[in-house]
Coordinates of N, CA and C in Angstrom, one line a residue:
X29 N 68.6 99.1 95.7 CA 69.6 100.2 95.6 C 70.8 100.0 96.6
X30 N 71.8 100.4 96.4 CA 72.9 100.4 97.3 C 73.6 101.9 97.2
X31 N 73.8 101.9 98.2 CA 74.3 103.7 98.7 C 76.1 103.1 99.0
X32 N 76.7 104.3 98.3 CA 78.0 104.1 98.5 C 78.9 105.5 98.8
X33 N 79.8 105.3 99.6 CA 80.1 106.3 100.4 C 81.6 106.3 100.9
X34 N 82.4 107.2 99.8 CA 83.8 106.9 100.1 C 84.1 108.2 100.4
X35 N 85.4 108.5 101.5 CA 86.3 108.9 102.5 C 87.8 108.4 102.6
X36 N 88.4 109.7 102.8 CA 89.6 109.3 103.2 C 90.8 109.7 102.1
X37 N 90.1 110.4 101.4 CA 91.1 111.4 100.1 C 91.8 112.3 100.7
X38 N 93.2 112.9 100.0 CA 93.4 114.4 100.2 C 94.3 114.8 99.7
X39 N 95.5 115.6 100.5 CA 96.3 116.1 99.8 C 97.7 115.3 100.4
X40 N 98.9 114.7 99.7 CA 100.1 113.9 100.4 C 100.6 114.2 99.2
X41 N 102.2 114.5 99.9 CA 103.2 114.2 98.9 C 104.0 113.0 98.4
X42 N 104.4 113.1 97.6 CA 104.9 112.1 96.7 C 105.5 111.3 97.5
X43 N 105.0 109.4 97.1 CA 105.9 108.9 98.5 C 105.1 108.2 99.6
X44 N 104.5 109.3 99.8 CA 103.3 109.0 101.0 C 102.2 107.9 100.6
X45 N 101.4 107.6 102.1 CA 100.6 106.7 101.6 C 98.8 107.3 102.2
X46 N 98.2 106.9 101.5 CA 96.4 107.2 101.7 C 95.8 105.9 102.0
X47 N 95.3 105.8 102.9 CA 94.0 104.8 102.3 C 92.7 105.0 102.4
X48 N 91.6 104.5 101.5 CA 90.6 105.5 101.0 C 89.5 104.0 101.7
X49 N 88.0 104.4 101.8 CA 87.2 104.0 102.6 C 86.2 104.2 101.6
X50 N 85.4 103.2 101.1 CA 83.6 103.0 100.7 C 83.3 102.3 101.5
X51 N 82.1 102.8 102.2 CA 80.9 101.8 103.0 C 80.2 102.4 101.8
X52 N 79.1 100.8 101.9 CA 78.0 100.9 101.2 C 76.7 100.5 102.3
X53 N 75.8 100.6 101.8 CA 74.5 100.2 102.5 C 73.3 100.4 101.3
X54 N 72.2 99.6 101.8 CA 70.9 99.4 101.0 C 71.3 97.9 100.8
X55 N 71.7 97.4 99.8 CA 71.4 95.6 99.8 C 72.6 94.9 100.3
X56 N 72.4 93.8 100.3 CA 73.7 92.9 101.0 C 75.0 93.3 100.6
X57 N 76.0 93.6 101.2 CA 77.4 93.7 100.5 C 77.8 92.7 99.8
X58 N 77.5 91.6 100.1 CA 78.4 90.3 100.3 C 78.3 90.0 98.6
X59 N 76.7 90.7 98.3 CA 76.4 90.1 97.0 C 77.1 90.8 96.0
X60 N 78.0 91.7 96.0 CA 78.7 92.7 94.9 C 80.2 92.3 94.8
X61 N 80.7 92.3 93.9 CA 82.3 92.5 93.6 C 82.2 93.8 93.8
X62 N 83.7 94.3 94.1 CA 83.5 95.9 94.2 C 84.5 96.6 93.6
X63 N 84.9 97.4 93.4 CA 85.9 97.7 92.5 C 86.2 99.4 92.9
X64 N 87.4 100.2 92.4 CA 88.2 101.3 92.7 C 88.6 101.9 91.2
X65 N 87.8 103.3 90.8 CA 88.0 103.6 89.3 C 88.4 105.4 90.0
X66 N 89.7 105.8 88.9 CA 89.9 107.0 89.0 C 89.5 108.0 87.7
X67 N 89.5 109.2 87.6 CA 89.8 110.1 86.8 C 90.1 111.5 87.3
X68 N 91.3 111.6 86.2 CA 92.1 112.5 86.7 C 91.3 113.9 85.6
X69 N 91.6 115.0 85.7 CA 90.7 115.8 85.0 C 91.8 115.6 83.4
X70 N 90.8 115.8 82.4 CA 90.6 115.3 81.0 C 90.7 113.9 80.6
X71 N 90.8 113.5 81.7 CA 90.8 112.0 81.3 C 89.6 111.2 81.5
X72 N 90.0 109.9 80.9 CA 88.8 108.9 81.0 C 88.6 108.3 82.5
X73 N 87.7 108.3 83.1 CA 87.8 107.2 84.0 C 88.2 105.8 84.1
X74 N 89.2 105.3 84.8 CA 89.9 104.0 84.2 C 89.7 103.2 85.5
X75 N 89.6 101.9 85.3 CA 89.6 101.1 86.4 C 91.0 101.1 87.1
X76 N 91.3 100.9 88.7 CA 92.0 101.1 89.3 C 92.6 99.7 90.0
X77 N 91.2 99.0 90.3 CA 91.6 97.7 90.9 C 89.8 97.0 91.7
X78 N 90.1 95.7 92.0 CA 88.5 95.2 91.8 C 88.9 93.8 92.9
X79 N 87.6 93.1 93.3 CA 88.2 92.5 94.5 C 86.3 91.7 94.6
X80 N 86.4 90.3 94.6 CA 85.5 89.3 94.4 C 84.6 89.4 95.6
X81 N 83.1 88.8 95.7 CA 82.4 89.1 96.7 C 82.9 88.5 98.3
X82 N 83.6 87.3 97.8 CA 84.4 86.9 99.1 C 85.5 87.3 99.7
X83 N 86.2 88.3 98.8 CA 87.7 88.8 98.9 C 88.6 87.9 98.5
X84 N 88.3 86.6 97.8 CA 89.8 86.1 98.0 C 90.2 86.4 96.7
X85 N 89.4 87.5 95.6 CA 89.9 87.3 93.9 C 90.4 88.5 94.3
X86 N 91.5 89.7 93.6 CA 91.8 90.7 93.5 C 92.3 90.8 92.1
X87 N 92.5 92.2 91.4 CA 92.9 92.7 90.4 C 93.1 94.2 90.3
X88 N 94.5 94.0 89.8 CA 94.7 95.6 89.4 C 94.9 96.1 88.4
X89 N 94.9 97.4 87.7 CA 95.8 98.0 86.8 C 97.5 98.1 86.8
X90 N 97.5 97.7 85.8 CA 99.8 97.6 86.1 C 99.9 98.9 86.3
X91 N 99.7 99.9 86.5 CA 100.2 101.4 86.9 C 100.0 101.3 88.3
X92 N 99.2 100.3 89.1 CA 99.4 100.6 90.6 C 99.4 98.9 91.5
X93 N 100.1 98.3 90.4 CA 100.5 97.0 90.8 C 101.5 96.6 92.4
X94 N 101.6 96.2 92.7 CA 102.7 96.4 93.7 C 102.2 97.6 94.8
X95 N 102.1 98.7 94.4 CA 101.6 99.6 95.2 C 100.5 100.2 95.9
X96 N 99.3 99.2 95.5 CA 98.0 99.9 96.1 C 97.3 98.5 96.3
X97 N 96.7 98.6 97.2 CA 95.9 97.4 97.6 C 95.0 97.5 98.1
X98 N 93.4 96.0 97.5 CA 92.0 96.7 97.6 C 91.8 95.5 98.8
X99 N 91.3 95.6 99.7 CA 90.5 94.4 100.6 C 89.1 95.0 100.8
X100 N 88.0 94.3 101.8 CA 86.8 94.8 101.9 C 86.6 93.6 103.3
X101 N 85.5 94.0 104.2 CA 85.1 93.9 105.2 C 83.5 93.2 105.3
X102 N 83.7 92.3 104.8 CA 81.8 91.9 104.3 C 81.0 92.0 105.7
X103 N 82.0 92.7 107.1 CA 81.0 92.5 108.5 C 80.8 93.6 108.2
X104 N 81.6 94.7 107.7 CA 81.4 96.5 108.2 C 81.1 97.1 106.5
X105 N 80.4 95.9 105.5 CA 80.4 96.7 104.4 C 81.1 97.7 104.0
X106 N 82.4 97.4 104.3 CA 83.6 98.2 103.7 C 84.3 97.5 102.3
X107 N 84.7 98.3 101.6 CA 86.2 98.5 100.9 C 86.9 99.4 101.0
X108 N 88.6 98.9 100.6 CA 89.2 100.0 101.4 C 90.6 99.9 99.9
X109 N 90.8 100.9 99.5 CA 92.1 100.9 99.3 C 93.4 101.8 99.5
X110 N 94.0 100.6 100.0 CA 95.5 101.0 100.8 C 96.6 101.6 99.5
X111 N 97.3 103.0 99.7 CA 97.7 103.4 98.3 C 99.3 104.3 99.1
X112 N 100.0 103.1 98.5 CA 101.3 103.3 99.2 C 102.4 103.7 97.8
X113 N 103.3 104.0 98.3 CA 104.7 105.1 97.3 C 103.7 105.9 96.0
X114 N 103.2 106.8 96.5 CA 101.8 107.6 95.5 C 102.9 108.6 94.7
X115 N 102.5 108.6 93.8 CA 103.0 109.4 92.8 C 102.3 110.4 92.7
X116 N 102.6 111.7 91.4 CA 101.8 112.9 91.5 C 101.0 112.1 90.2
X117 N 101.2 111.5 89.5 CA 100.2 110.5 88.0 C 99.3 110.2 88.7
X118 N 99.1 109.6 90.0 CA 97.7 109.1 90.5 C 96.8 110.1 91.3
X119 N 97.1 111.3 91.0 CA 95.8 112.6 91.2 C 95.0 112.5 89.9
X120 N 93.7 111.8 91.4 CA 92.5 112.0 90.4 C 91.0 112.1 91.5
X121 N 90.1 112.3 90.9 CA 89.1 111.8 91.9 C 88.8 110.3 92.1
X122 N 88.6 109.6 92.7 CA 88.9 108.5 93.4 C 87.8 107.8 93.0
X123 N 87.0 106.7 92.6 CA 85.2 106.5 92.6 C 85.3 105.0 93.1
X124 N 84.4 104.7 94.3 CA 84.1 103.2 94.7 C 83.0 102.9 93.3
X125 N 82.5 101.1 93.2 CA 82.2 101.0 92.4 C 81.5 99.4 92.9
X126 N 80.2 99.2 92.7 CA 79.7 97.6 92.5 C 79.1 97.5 91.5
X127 N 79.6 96.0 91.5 CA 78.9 94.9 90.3 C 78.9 93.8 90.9
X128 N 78.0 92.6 89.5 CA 77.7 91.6 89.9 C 79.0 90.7 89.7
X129 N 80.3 91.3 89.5 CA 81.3 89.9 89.2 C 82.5 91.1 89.2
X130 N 83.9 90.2 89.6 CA 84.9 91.1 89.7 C 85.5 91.4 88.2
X131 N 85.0 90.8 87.4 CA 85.9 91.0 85.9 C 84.5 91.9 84.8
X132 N 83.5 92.0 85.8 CA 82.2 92.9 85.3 C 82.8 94.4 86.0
X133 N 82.7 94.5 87.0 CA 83.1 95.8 88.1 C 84.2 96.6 87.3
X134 N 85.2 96.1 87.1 CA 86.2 96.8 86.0 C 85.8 97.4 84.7
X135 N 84.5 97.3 84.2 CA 84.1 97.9 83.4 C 83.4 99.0 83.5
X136 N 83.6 100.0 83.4 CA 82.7 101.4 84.0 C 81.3 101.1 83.3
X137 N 81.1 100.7 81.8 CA 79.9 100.4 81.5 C 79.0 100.1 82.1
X138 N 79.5 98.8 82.7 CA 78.8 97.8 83.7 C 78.8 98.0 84.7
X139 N 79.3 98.8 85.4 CA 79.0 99.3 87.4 C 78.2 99.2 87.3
X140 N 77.4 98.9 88.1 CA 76.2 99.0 88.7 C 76.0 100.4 89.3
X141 N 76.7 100.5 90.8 CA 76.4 101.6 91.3 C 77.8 102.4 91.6
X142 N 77.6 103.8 91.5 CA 78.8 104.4 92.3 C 78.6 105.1 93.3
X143 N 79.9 105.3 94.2 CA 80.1 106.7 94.7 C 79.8 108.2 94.4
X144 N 80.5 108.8 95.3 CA 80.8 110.2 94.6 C 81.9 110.7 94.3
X145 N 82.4 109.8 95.2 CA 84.3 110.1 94.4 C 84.6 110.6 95.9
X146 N 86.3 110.7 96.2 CA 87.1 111.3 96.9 C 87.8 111.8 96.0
X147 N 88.2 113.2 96.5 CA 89.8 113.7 95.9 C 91.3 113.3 96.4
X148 N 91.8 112.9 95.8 CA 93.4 112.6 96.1 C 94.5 113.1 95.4
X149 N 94.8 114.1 95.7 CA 96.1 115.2 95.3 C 97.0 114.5 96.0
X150 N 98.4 114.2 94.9 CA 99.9 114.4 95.4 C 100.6 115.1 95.0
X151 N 101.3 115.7 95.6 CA 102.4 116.6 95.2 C 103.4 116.3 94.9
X152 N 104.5 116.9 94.2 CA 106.1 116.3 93.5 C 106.7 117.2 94.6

């Protein structure tokens, strides 16, 4: 099992920047791709952006291309994503995410494990 545990949501206005925190713990970090999935209320949960067990693969959604960026910490079992010029479109709850591969992790089917989500409200 792996325990996942994100931080670092809230409330910013339009513009501003967040960046959001999963540690995980229970099995090796090293061994998961990890990935960043939102949902905003009535919507689907959608992948956000995903990031290889080494760090050097990355991928995002084109709605937060240029603007949000995933790295991870294989000493401090971290991921983190950096979420800069935020719009009020990207209020949602926030969900860290592992899998066995970075282009698996992007699939909510296939997560393996999640979070519990952070909230992240922006304002216009």
């Amino acid at each position: 099992q792996v325990q996942l545990v994100e931080s670092g949501g809230g409330l910013v206005q339009a513009g501003g920047s967040l960046r959001l925190s999963c540690v995980a713990s229970g099995r090796t970090f090293s061994n998961y791709a990890m990935g960043w999935f939102r949902q905003a209320p009535g919507k689907e949960r959608e992948s956000v952006a995903a990031i290889s067990m080494s760090g050097s693969t990355t991928s995002y959604t084109d709605s937060v291309k240029g603007r949000f960026t995933i790295s991870r910490d294989n000493a401090k079992n971290t991921v983190y994503l950096q979420m800069n010029s935020l719009k009020p479109e990207d209020t949602a709850v926030y969900y860290c995410a592992a899998g066995p591969a970075i282009n698996i992790v992007r699939i909510k089917q296939r997560v393996t494990y999640w979070g519990q989500g952070t909230q992240v409200t922006v304002s216009s």
